[in-house]
PDB file of C-alpha atoms in Angstrom:
ATOM      1  CA  GLY A   9      90.185  69.407 112.313  1.00  0.00           C
ATOM      2  CA  ALA A  10      86.766  68.896 110.816  1.00  0.00           C
ATOM      3  CA  VAL A  11      86.475  68.466 106.989  1.00  0.00           C
ATOM      4  CA  VAL A  12      83.906  68.927 104.497  1.00  0.00           C
ATOM      5  CA  SER A  13      84.458  67.746 101.033  1.00  0.00           C
ATOM      6  CA  GLN A  14      82.272  68.410  98.025  1.00  0.00           C
ATOM      7  CA  HIS A  15      82.064  66.574  94.803  1.00  0.00           C
ATOM      8  CA  PRO A  16      82.348  67.481  91.948  1.00  0.00           C
ATOM      9  CA  SER A  17      84.682  70.443  92.203  1.00  0.00           C
ATOM     10  CA  ARG A  18      83.650  71.235  88.716  1.00  0.00           C
ATOM     11  CA  VAL A  19      81.063  70.116  86.196  1.00  0.00           C
ATOM     12  CA  ILE A  20      79.732  71.072  82.928  1.00  0.00           C
ATOM     13  CA  CYS A  21      76.663  70.017  81.639  1.00  0.00           C
ATOM     14  CA  LYS A  22      74.131  70.408  78.753  1.00  0.00           C
ATOM     15  CA  SER A  23      71.199  72.546  79.200  1.00  0.00           C
ATOM     16  CA  GLY A  24      67.974  70.406  80.268  1.00  0.00           C
ATOM     17  CA  THR A  25      70.056  67.993  82.174  1.00  0.00           C
ATOM     18  CA  SER A  26      70.155  67.410  86.028  1.00  0.00           C
ATOM     19  CA  VAL A  27      73.529  67.590  88.091  1.00  0.00           C
ATOM     20  CA  LYS A  28      74.024  66.316  91.416  1.00  0.00           C
ATOM     21  CA  ILE A  29      76.508  67.705  93.942  1.00  0.00           C
ATOM     22  CA  GLU A  30      77.439  65.813  96.984  1.00  0.00           C
ATOM     23  CA  CYS A  31      78.709  67.376 100.342  1.00  0.00           C
ATOM     24  CA  ARG A  32      80.125  65.017 102.913  1.00  0.00           C
ATOM     25  CA  SER A  33      81.313  65.743 106.467  1.00  0.00           C
ATOM     26  CA  LEU A  34      84.507  63.468 106.607  1.00  0.00           C
ATOM     27  CA  ASP A  35      85.055  63.206 110.344  1.00  0.00           C
ATOM     28  CA  PHE A  36      82.095  64.330 112.260  1.00  0.00           C
ATOM     29  CA  GLN A  37      78.113  63.787 112.054  1.00  0.00           C
ATOM     30  CA  ALA A  38      76.305  66.655 110.671  1.00  0.00           C
ATOM     31  CA  THR A  39      72.515  66.894 111.444  1.00  0.00           C
ATOM     32  CA  THR A  40      72.443  70.122 109.576  1.00  0.00           C
ATOM     33  CA  MET A  41      74.172  71.234 106.446  1.00  0.00           C
ATOM     34  CA  PHE A  42      73.749  74.473 104.513  1.00  0.00           C
ATOM     35  CA  TRP A  43      73.814  75.040 100.776  1.00  0.00           C
ATOM     36  CA  TYR A  44      74.918  78.343  99.429  1.00  0.00           C
ATOM     37  CA  ARG A  45      75.235  79.862  95.937  1.00  0.00           C
ATOM     38  CA  GLN A  46      77.895  82.329  94.855  1.00  0.00           C
ATOM     39  CA  PHE A  47      77.786  84.402  91.675  1.00  0.00           C
ATOM     40  CA  PRO A  48      81.179  85.788  90.403  1.00  0.00           C
ATOM     41  CA  LYS A  49      82.586  88.682  92.750  1.00  0.00           C
ATOM     42  CA  GLN A  50      79.551  88.245  94.919  1.00  0.00           C
ATOM     43  CA  SER A  51      78.955  87.065  98.423  1.00  0.00           C
ATOM     44  CA  LEU A  52      77.200  83.924  99.390  1.00  0.00           C
ATOM     45  CA  MET A  53      73.670  83.591  99.297  1.00  0.00           C
ATOM     46  CA  LEU A  54      72.070  80.909 101.680  1.00  0.00           C
ATOM     47  CA  MET A  55      69.718  78.649  99.435  1.00  0.00           C
ATOM     48  CA  ALA A  56      68.522  76.065 102.047  1.00  0.00           C
ATOM     49  CA  THR A  57      69.080  74.470 105.289  1.00  0.00           C
ATOM     50  CA  SER A  58      69.380  70.604 104.761  1.00  0.00           C
ATOM     51  CA  ASN A  59      68.251  68.552 107.784  1.00  0.00           C
ATOM     52  CA  GLU A  60      69.082  64.948 108.150  1.00  0.00           C
ATOM     53  CA  GLY A  61      65.948  62.697 108.061  1.00  0.00           C
ATOM     54  CA  SER A  62      63.589  65.602 107.106  1.00  0.00           C
ATOM     55  CA  LYS A  63      62.667  67.987 104.456  1.00  0.00           C
ATOM     56  CA  ALA A  64      65.049  70.800 103.594  1.00  0.00           C
ATOM     57  CA  THR A  65      64.000  74.325 104.520  1.00  0.00           C
ATOM     58  CA  TYR A  66      64.482  76.731 101.440  1.00  0.00           C
ATOM     59  CA  GLU A  67      65.056  80.512 101.782  1.00  0.00           C
ATOM     60  CA  GLN A  68      62.575  82.623 100.079  1.00  0.00           C
ATOM     61  CA  GLY A  69      62.931  82.847  96.449  1.00  0.00           C
ATOM     62  CA  VAL A  70      64.728  79.462  95.958  1.00  0.00           C
ATOM     63  CA  GLU A  71      62.839  77.005  93.948  1.00  0.00           C
ATOM     64  CA  LYS A  72      62.344  73.750  95.764  1.00  0.00           C
ATOM     65  CA  ASP A  73      61.682  71.744  92.529  1.00  0.00           C
ATOM     66  CA  LYS A  74      64.578  73.265  90.756  1.00  0.00           C
ATOM     67  CA  PHE A  75      67.112  72.590  93.694  1.00  0.00           C
ATOM     68  CA  LEU A  76      66.363  69.090  95.295  1.00  0.00           C
ATOM     69  CA  ILE A  77      68.174  68.540  98.537  1.00  0.00           C
ATOM     70  CA  ASN A  78      68.611  65.267 100.145  1.00  0.00           C
ATOM     71  CA  HIS A  79      70.072  64.600 103.763  1.00  0.00           C
ATOM     72  CA  ALA A  80      69.823  60.959 103.679  1.00  0.00           C
ATOM     73  CA  SER A  81      72.606  60.301 106.307  1.00  0.00           C
ATOM     74  CA  LEU A  82      74.436  62.184 108.981  1.00  0.00           C
ATOM     75  CA  THR A  83      77.296  62.539 106.657  1.00  0.00           C
ATOM     76  CA  LEU A  84      75.871  63.136 103.302  1.00  0.00           C
ATOM     77  CA  SER A  85      73.813  65.961 101.831  1.00  0.00           C
ATOM     78  CA  THR A  86      73.139  66.192  98.248  1.00  0.00           C
ATOM     79  CA  LEU A  87      71.971  69.082  96.016  1.00  0.00           C
ATOM     80  CA  THR A  88      70.545  68.284  92.508  1.00  0.00           C
ATOM     81  CA  VAL A  89      70.156  70.924  90.116  1.00  0.00           C
ATOM     82  CA  THR A  90      67.134  69.791  87.838  1.00  0.00           C
ATOM     83  CA  SER A  91      66.759  70.627  84.356  1.00  0.00           C
ATOM     84  CA  ALA A  92      69.673  72.998  84.347  1.00  0.00           C
ATOM     85  CA  HIS A  93      69.752  75.991  82.383  1.00  0.00           C
ATOM     86  CA  PRO A  94      72.679  78.506  81.694  1.00  0.00           C
ATOM     87  CA  GLU A  95      71.450  80.863  84.232  1.00  0.00           C
ATOM     88  CA  ASP A  96      71.842  78.168  86.857  1.00  0.00           C
ATOM     89  CA  SER A  97      75.798  78.188  86.366  1.00  0.00           C
ATOM     90  CA  SER A  98      77.470  79.414  89.783  1.00  0.00           C
ATOM     91  CA  PHE A  99      79.537  78.312  92.303  1.00  0.00           C
ATOM     92  CA  TYR A 100      77.765  76.023  95.087  1.00  0.00           C
ATOM     93  CA  ILE A 101      79.250  75.759  98.370  1.00  0.00           C
ATOM     94  CA  CYS A 102      78.054  73.679 101.265  1.00  0.00           C
ATOM     95  CA  SER A 103      78.698  74.000 105.023  1.00  0.00           C
ATOM     96  CA  ALA A 104      78.344  71.640 107.953  1.00  0.00           C
ATOM     97  CA  THR A 105      78.250  72.319 111.679  1.00  0.00           C
ATOM     98  CA  ARG A 106      79.646  69.796 114.365  1.00  0.00           C
ATOM     99  CA  ASP A 107      78.329  71.701 117.308  1.00  0.00           C
ATOM    100  CA  MET A 108      75.118  73.779 117.307  1.00  0.00           C
ATOM    101  CA  ASN A 109      76.484  75.909 120.098  1.00  0.00           C
ATOM    102  CA  THR A 110      79.895  76.959 119.019  1.00  0.00           C
ATOM    103  CA  GLY A 111      78.604  78.710 115.861  1.00  0.00           C
ATOM    104  CA  GLU A 112      81.501  77.230 113.642  1.00  0.00           C
ATOM    105  CA  LEU A 113      80.745  76.257 110.247  1.00  0.00           C
ATOM    106  CA  PHE A 114      82.957  74.158 108.052  1.00  0.00           C
ATOM    107  CA  PHE A 115      82.821  74.754 104.464  1.00  0.00           C
ATOM    108  CA  GLY A 116      83.159  72.494 101.632  1.00  0.00           C
ATOM    109  CA  GLU A 117      85.574  73.470  98.756  1.00  0.00           C
ATOM    110  CA  GLY A 118      82.855  74.494  96.387  1.00  0.00           C
ATOM    111  CA  SER A 119      81.575  73.043  93.095  1.00  0.00           C
ATOM    112  CA  ARG A 120      81.618  75.014  90.148  1.00  0.00           C
ATOM    113  CA  LEU A 121      78.642  74.543  87.675  1.00  0.00           C
ATOM    114  CA  THR A 122      78.750  75.502  84.127  1.00  0.00           C
ATOM    115  CA  VAL A 123      75.372  74.915  81.969  1.00  0.00           C
ATOM    116  CA  LEU A 124      76.063  75.196  78.296  1.00  0.00           C
TER     117      LEU A 124
ATOM    118  CA  ALA B   3      66.489  91.551 109.372  1.00  0.00           C
ATOM    119  CA  GLN B   4      70.139  91.246 109.724  1.00  0.00           C
ATOM    120  CA  SER B   5      72.622  92.921 107.118  1.00  0.00           C
ATOM    121  CA  VAL B   6      76.212  93.121 106.940  1.00  0.00           C
ATOM    122  CA  THR B   7      78.070  95.678 105.240  1.00  0.00           C
ATOM    123  CA  GLN B   8      81.692  95.589 104.192  1.00  0.00           C
ATOM    124  CA  LEU B   9      82.579  99.166 103.148  1.00  0.00           C
ATOM    125  CA  ASP B  10      85.516  98.396 100.861  1.00  0.00           C
ATOM    126  CA  SER B  11      85.074  95.982  97.918  1.00  0.00           C
ATOM    127  CA  GLN B  12      88.936  96.232  97.183  1.00  0.00           C
ATOM    128  CA  VAL B  13      91.857  96.815  99.353  1.00  0.00           C
ATOM    129  CA  PRO B  14      95.286  97.047  97.838  1.00  0.00           C
ATOM    130  CA  VAL B  15      98.057  96.856 100.393  1.00  0.00           C
ATOM    131  CA  PHE B  16     101.770  96.682 100.161  1.00  0.00           C
ATOM    132  CA  GLU B  17     103.483  93.684 101.616  1.00  0.00           C
ATOM    133  CA  GLU B  18     104.304  93.983 105.279  1.00  0.00           C
ATOM    134  CA  ALA B  19     102.006  96.842 105.725  1.00  0.00           C
ATOM    135  CA  PRO B  20      99.063  96.982 108.175  1.00  0.00           C
ATOM    136  CA  VAL B  21      95.588  96.345 106.988  1.00  0.00           C
ATOM    137  CA  GLU B  22      91.967  96.896 108.230  1.00  0.00           C
ATOM    138  CA  LEU B  23      89.020  95.486 106.492  1.00  0.00           C
ATOM    139  CA  ARG B  24      86.034  97.283 107.747  1.00  0.00           C
ATOM    140  CA  CYS B  25      82.412  95.587 108.607  1.00  0.00           C
ATOM    141  CA  ASN B  26      79.434  97.095 109.941  1.00  0.00           C
ATOM    142  CA  TYR B  27      76.069  94.892 110.756  1.00  0.00           C
ATOM    143  CA  SER B  28      72.808  95.750 111.835  1.00  0.00           C
ATOM    144  CA  SER B  29      70.584  93.468 114.102  1.00  0.00           C
ATOM    145  CA  SER B  30      68.098  93.939 116.483  1.00  0.00           C
ATOM    146  CA  VAL B  31      69.311  91.199 118.436  1.00  0.00           C
ATOM    147  CA  SER B  32      72.338  89.888 120.104  1.00  0.00           C
ATOM    148  CA  VAL B  33      74.710  88.343 117.360  1.00  0.00           C
ATOM    149  CA  TYR B  34      77.583  86.005 116.559  1.00  0.00           C
ATOM    150  CA  LEU B  35      80.139  87.576 114.372  1.00  0.00           C
ATOM    151  CA  PHE B  36      82.708  85.998 111.975  1.00  0.00           C
ATOM    152  CA  TRP B  37      85.319  86.546 109.612  1.00  0.00           C
ATOM    153  CA  TYR B  38      86.033  84.148 106.768  1.00  0.00           C
ATOM    154  CA  VAL B  39      88.606  84.082 103.886  1.00  0.00           C
ATOM    155  CA  GLN B  40      88.024  82.468 100.484  1.00  0.00           C
ATOM    156  CA  TYR B  41      91.010  81.632  98.324  1.00  0.00           C
ATOM    157  CA  PRO B  42      90.215  81.388  94.302  1.00  0.00           C
ATOM    158  CA  ASN B  43      87.941  78.565  93.500  1.00  0.00           C
ATOM    159  CA  GLN B  44      87.732  77.182  97.183  1.00  0.00           C
ATOM    160  CA  GLY B  45      85.177  77.263 100.160  1.00  0.00           C
ATOM    161  CA  LEU B  46      85.531  79.623 103.082  1.00  0.00           C
ATOM    162  CA  GLN B  47      87.942  79.001 106.128  1.00  0.00           C
ATOM    163  CA  LEU B  48      86.966  80.422 109.447  1.00  0.00           C
ATOM    164  CA  LEU B  49      89.463  83.291 110.281  1.00  0.00           C
ATOM    165  CA  LEU B  50      88.018  84.139 113.662  1.00  0.00           C
ATOM    166  CA  LYS B  51      84.689  84.431 115.456  1.00  0.00           C
ATOM    167  CA  TYR B  52      83.107  86.389 118.371  1.00  0.00           C
ATOM    168  CA  LEU B  53      80.453  84.767 120.419  1.00  0.00           C
ATOM    169  CA  SER B  54      80.899  86.534 123.756  1.00  0.00           C
ATOM    170  CA  GLY B  55      83.385  87.631 126.219  1.00  0.00           C
ATOM    171  CA  SER B  56      86.544  89.835 125.156  1.00  0.00           C
ATOM    172  CA  THR B  57      85.868  92.071 122.548  1.00  0.00           C
ATOM    173  CA  LEU B  58      89.233  91.408 120.784  1.00  0.00           C
ATOM    174  CA  VAL B  59      89.343  88.204 119.317  1.00  0.00           C
ATOM    175  CA  LYS B  60      92.496  86.663 117.943  1.00  0.00           C
ATOM    176  CA  GLY B  61      92.289  84.249 114.984  1.00  0.00           C
ATOM    177  CA  ILE B  62      94.468  82.460 112.539  1.00  0.00           C
ATOM    178  CA  ASN B  63      97.115  83.831 110.201  1.00  0.00           C
ATOM    179  CA  GLY B  64      97.762  86.752 112.457  1.00  0.00           C
ATOM    180  CA  PHE B  65      94.514  88.380 112.198  1.00  0.00           C
ATOM    181  CA  GLU B  66      92.461  89.938 114.953  1.00  0.00           C
ATOM    182  CA  ALA B  67      89.187  91.767 115.160  1.00  0.00           C
ATOM    183  CA  GLU B  68      87.263  94.044 117.640  1.00  0.00           C
ATOM    184  CA  PHE B  69      83.625  93.800 118.261  1.00  0.00           C
ATOM    185  CA  ASN B  70      82.435  97.146 118.958  1.00  0.00           C
ATOM    186  CA  LYS B  71      78.817  97.056 120.004  1.00  0.00           C
ATOM    187  CA  SER B  72      78.148 100.828 120.012  1.00  0.00           C
ATOM    188  CA  GLN B  73      79.395 101.041 116.570  1.00  0.00           C
ATOM    189  CA  THR B  74      77.952  97.790 115.323  1.00  0.00           C
ATOM    190  CA  SER B  75      81.293  97.127 113.823  1.00  0.00           C
ATOM    191  CA  PHE B  76      83.640  94.020 113.658  1.00  0.00           C
ATOM    192  CA  HIS B  77      86.630  95.343 111.686  1.00  0.00           C
ATOM    193  CA  LEU B  78      89.521  92.660 110.720  1.00  0.00           C
ATOM    194  CA  ARG B  79      93.071  93.901 111.244  1.00  0.00           C
ATOM    195  CA  LYS B  80      96.431  92.468 110.478  1.00  0.00           C
ATOM    196  CA  PRO B  81      99.843  94.424 111.397  1.00  0.00           C
ATOM    197  CA  SER B  82     101.872  93.109 108.793  1.00  0.00           C
ATOM    198  CA  VAL B  83     100.484  91.445 105.666  1.00  0.00           C
ATOM    199  CA  HIS B  84     101.962  88.685 103.297  1.00  0.00           C
ATOM    200  CA  ILE B  85     101.462  88.063  99.640  1.00  0.00           C
ATOM    201  CA  SER B  86      99.758  84.797 100.793  1.00  0.00           C
ATOM    202  CA  ASP B  87      97.148  86.974 102.329  1.00  0.00           C
ATOM    203  CA  THR B  88      95.634  87.801  99.098  1.00  0.00           C
ATOM    204  CA  ALA B  89      92.070  86.596  99.026  1.00  0.00           C
ATOM    205  CA  GLU B  90      88.637  87.510  99.305  1.00  0.00           C
ATOM    206  CA  TYR B  91      87.313  88.081 102.973  1.00  0.00           C
ATOM    207  CA  PHE B  92      83.771  88.008 104.026  1.00  0.00           C
ATOM    208  CA  CYS B  93      82.428  89.091 107.294  1.00  0.00           C
ATOM    209  CA  ALA B  94      79.294  87.371 108.513  1.00  0.00           C
ATOM    210  CA  VAL B  95      76.657  87.568 111.295  1.00  0.00           C
ATOM    211  CA  SER B  96      74.177  85.301 112.716  1.00  0.00           C
ATOM    212  CA  ASP B  97      71.395  86.146 115.591  1.00  0.00           C
ATOM    213  CA  LEU B  98      71.221  83.914 118.640  1.00  0.00           C
ATOM    214  CA  ASP B  99      67.827  83.448 118.158  1.00  0.00           C
ATOM    215  CA  LYS B 100      68.244  81.750 114.755  1.00  0.00           C
ATOM    216  CA  GLY B 101      71.142  79.745 115.676  1.00  0.00           C
ATOM    217  CA  ALA B 102      74.742  80.495 115.247  1.00  0.00           C
ATOM    218  CA  GLN B 103      74.958  78.497 111.821  1.00  0.00           C
ATOM    219  CA  LYS B 104      72.550  80.632 109.850  1.00  0.00           C
ATOM    220  CA  LEU B 105      74.813  83.277 108.534  1.00  0.00           C
ATOM    221  CA  VAL B 106      74.276  86.399 106.501  1.00  0.00           C
ATOM    222  CA  PHE B 107      77.305  87.416 104.562  1.00  0.00           C
ATOM    223  CA  GLY B 108      78.638  90.702 103.831  1.00  0.00           C
ATOM    224  CA  GLN B 109      79.483  91.470 100.236  1.00  0.00           C
ATOM    225  CA  GLY B 110      83.168  90.735 100.692  1.00  0.00           C
ATOM    226  CA  THR B 111      86.393  92.588 100.318  1.00  0.00           C
ATOM    227  CA  ARG B 112      89.258  91.479  98.228  1.00  0.00           C
ATOM    228  CA  LEU B 113      92.566  92.027  99.544  1.00  0.00           C
ATOM    229  CA  THR B 114      95.484  92.405  97.317  1.00  0.00           C
ATOM    230  CA  ILE B 115      98.919  92.380  98.607  1.00  0.00           C
ATOM    231  CA  ASN B 116     101.497  93.940  96.280  1.00  0.00           C
ATOM    232  CA  PRO B 117     105.125  93.153  96.528  1.00  0.00           C
TER     233      PRO B 117
END
């Protein structure tokens, strides 16, 4: 089956630094990927839609300059948390679709970011 | 705007007992409906989905769900649960106009299976 992989699975960084999280579709090409944020014991909140070869579409309330998304190829999207602060600590999950008509998303394993 | 309500935040069940996890949605347009499972510190795995056709949908791991348009519900059921079913379950909806991939998730239901 389709596999989406995220890296790193866990990252700890100091406040003020930037962190990059990668999302790869391993056995299919994904023109669209999605980035979510999940707070402890809460649901997933869509942050942005990553489109290959174009700018990402951000959801209302998500800071574009804070969460930089790059979708440079059909198999890779990256989320960079810039100048991270403790309130950015969260579980970040990406997803990708192989077929825009079937409605099935394949999710990555998630990346837990802890900002000290 | 769409919304999804999972009525139970936690559901404790004994092993081999049946379980139902409730999900209600609101939308002004036709929708796709999904159930996902999340194990600790992992991403989400699709259990089943309703796109069209039969309202009773069968998924992986013995789960099934029934789409009820009049009640705007999509409850998840399993006749006999196992310890390995302990996880967080999310109901999600997307509307046909926005594409099947832009999902709105419910708050999640933590299913705990007790021996």
